[in-house]
CSV table of C-alpha atoms in Angstrom, one decimal:
chain,number,residue,atom,x,y,z
A,1094,UNK,CA,-20.0,11.3,7.7
A,1095,UNK,CA,-22.7,12.6,10.1
A,1096,UNK,CA,-22.1,12.8,13.8
A,1097,UNK,CA,-24.1,10.4,15.9
A,1098,UNK,CA,-27.2,11.9,17.6
A,1099,UNK,CA,-26.7,13.2,21.1
A,1100,UNK,CA,-27.5,10.6,23.8
A,1101,UNK,CA,-31.0,10.7,25.3
A,1102,UNK,CA,-31.8,11.0,28.9
A,1103,UNK,CA,-33.8,8.1,30.4
A,1104,UNK,CA,-36.9,10.3,30.4
A,1105,UNK,CA,-36.5,11.2,26.7
A,1106,UNK,CA,-35.8,7.6,25.8
A,1107,UNK,CA,-38.9,6.5,27.7
A,1108,UNK,CA,-41.1,9.1,25.9
A,1109,UNK,CA,-39.6,8.0,22.5
A,1110,UNK,CA,-40.3,4.3,23.2
A,1111,UNK,CA,-43.8,5.1,24.3
A,1112,UNK,CA,-44.5,7.2,21.2
A,1113,UNK,CA,-43.1,4.4,18.9
A,1114,UNK,CA,-45.4,1.9,20.6
A,1115,UNK,CA,-48.4,4.3,20.0
A,1116,UNK,CA,-47.5,4.7,16.3
A,1117,UNK,CA,-47.1,0.9,15.9
A,1118,UNK,CA,-50.6,0.4,17.5
A,1119,UNK,CA,-52.2,3.0,15.3
A,1120,UNK,CA,-50.6,1.5,12.2
A,1121,UNK,CA,-51.8,-2.0,13.2
A,1122,UNK,CA,-55.3,-0.7,13.8
A,1123,UNK,CA,-55.3,1.1,10.4
A,1124,UNK,CA,-54.1,-2.1,8.6
A,1125,UNK,CA,-56.7,-4.2,10.4
A,1126,UNK,CA,-59.4,-1.7,9.4
A,1127,UNK,CA,-58.2,-1.9,5.8
A,1128,UNK,CA,-58.2,-5.7,5.9
A,1129,UNK,CA,-61.7,-5.8,7.3
A,1130,UNK,CA,-63.1,-3.4,4.7
A,1131,UNK,CA,-63.9,-0.7,7.3
A,1132,UNK,CA,-61.7,1.7,5.3
A,1133,UNK,CA,-60.6,1.7,1.7
A,1134,UNK,CA,-57.2,2.0,0.2
A,1135,UNK,CA,-58.3,5.5,-1.1
A,1136,UNK,CA,-59.0,6.5,2.5
A,1137,UNK,CA,-55.5,5.5,3.5
A,1138,UNK,CA,-53.8,7.1,0.6
A,1139,UNK,CA,-55.7,10.4,1.2
A,1140,UNK,CA,-54.5,10.7,4.8
A,1141,UNK,CA,-51.6,13.0,5.2
A,1142,UNK,CA,-50.4,12.1,8.7
A,1143,UNK,CA,-46.8,10.9,9.3
A,1144,UNK,CA,-47.9,7.4,10.5
A,1145,UNK,CA,-49.5,6.6,7.1
A,1146,UNK,CA,-46.6,8.2,5.2
A,1147,UNK,CA,-44.1,5.9,6.9
A,1148,UNK,CA,-46.1,2.8,6.1
A,1149,UNK,CA,-44.7,0.5,3.5
A,1150,UNK,CA,-46.9,0.2,0.4
A,1151,UNK,CA,-46.2,-3.6,0.5
A,1152,UNK,CA,-47.9,-3.8,3.9
A,1153,UNK,CA,-51.0,-2.0,2.6
A,1154,UNK,CA,-51.3,-4.5,-0.2
A,1155,UNK,CA,-50.6,-7.6,1.9
A,1156,UNK,CA,-53.4,-6.8,4.3
A,1157,UNK,CA,-55.9,-6.7,1.5
A,1158,UNK,CA,-58.1,-9.8,1.3
A,1159,UNK,CA,-56.7,-12.4,-1.1
A,1160,UNK,CA,-53.3,-10.6,-1.4
A,1161,UNK,CA,-50.4,-12.2,0.4
A,1162,UNK,CA,-46.6,-11.6,0.2
A,1163,UNK,CA,-46.2,-13.1,-3.3
A,1164,UNK,CA,-49.2,-11.4,-4.9
A,1165,UNK,CA,-48.2,-8.1,-3.3
A,1166,UNK,CA,-44.7,-8.4,-4.7
A,1167,UNK,CA,-46.2,-9.1,-8.1
A,1168,UNK,CA,-48.5,-6.1,-8.0
A,1169,UNK,CA,-45.6,-3.8,-6.9
A,1170,UNK,CA,-43.4,-5.1,-9.7
A,1171,UNK,CA,-46.3,-4.6,-12.2
A,1172,UNK,CA,-46.7,-1.0,-11.0
A,1173,UNK,CA,-42.9,-0.3,-10.9
A,1174,UNK,CA,-43.0,0.3,-7.2
A,1175,UNK,CA,-40.0,-0.8,-5.0
A,1176,UNK,CA,-40.8,-3.3,-2.3
A,1177,UNK,CA,-39.3,-0.8,0.2
A,1178,UNK,CA,-41.3,2.2,-1.0
A,1179,UNK,CA,-43.3,4.0,1.7
A,1180,UNK,CA,-46.6,5.7,1.1
A,1181,UNK,CA,-45.1,9.2,1.4
A,1182,UNK,CA,-42.7,8.3,-1.5
A,1183,UNK,CA,-45.4,7.4,-4.0
A,1184,UNK,CA,-45.9,9.6,-7.0
A,1185,UNK,CA,-49.3,10.7,-8.2
A,1186,UNK,CA,-49.3,8.2,-11.1
A,1187,UNK,CA,-48.4,5.4,-8.7
A,1188,UNK,CA,-51.2,6.3,-6.4
A,1189,UNK,CA,-53.6,6.4,-9.3
A,1190,UNK,CA,-52.5,3.0,-10.5
A,1191,UNK,CA,-52.9,1.5,-7.0
A,1192,UNK,CA,-56.4,2.9,-6.8
A,1193,UNK,CA,-57.2,1.4,-10.3
A,1194,UNK,CA,-56.0,-2.0,-9.1
A,1195,UNK,CA,-57.9,-1.8,-5.7
A,1196,UNK,CA,-60.9,0.5,-6.3
A,1197,UNK,CA,-63.3,-1.7,-4.2
A,1198,UNK,CA,-64.8,-0.8,-0.9
A,1199,UNK,CA,-65.9,-4.3,0.1
A,1200,UNK,CA,-63.6,-7.2,0.7
A,1201,UNK,CA,-66.0,-9.7,-0.9
A,1202,UNK,CA,-66.0,-8.2,-4.4
A,1203,UNK,CA,-63.8,-9.4,-7.3
A,1204,UNK,CA,-60.6,-7.6,-8.3
A,1205,UNK,CA,-58.0,-7.8,-10.9
A,1206,UNK,CA,-55.3,-10.3,-10.4
A,1207,UNK,CA,-52.4,-10.6,-12.9
A,1208,UNK,CA,-53.4,-13.6,-14.9
A,1209,UNK,CA,-57.1,-13.5,-14.3
A,1210,UNK,CA,-59.9,-12.4,-11.9
A,1211,UNK,CA,-60.3,-14.0,-8.6
A,1212,UNK,CA,-63.3,-14.0,-6.2
A,1213,UNK,CA,-62.1,-12.9,-2.8
A,1214,UNK,CA,-63.8,-14.5,0.2
């Protein structure tokens, strides 16, 4: 069993909390940009920074127009991706399949939905 990490000084703890808040804000902005169509899923998957790497794939799908929790779970199951998988843990084939499923750059175009095609508003 691993030893617990050493205790942090109040200054170290404050810096860690501030950094965590910054990362959450950056992730929130990225997901909002993805939802609004200002960036594409390809843009996100091509980024190599740690913030993107630690983002859950499920959250990327859920922020897409017309994709909620149920449909995101269905896509992940169809692709063989765990609901707790993070972007950094995706294999090259899984990334390619995600991009096949969501190749669009505009949120108003149609995309494949298991069981049919749906027009996204």
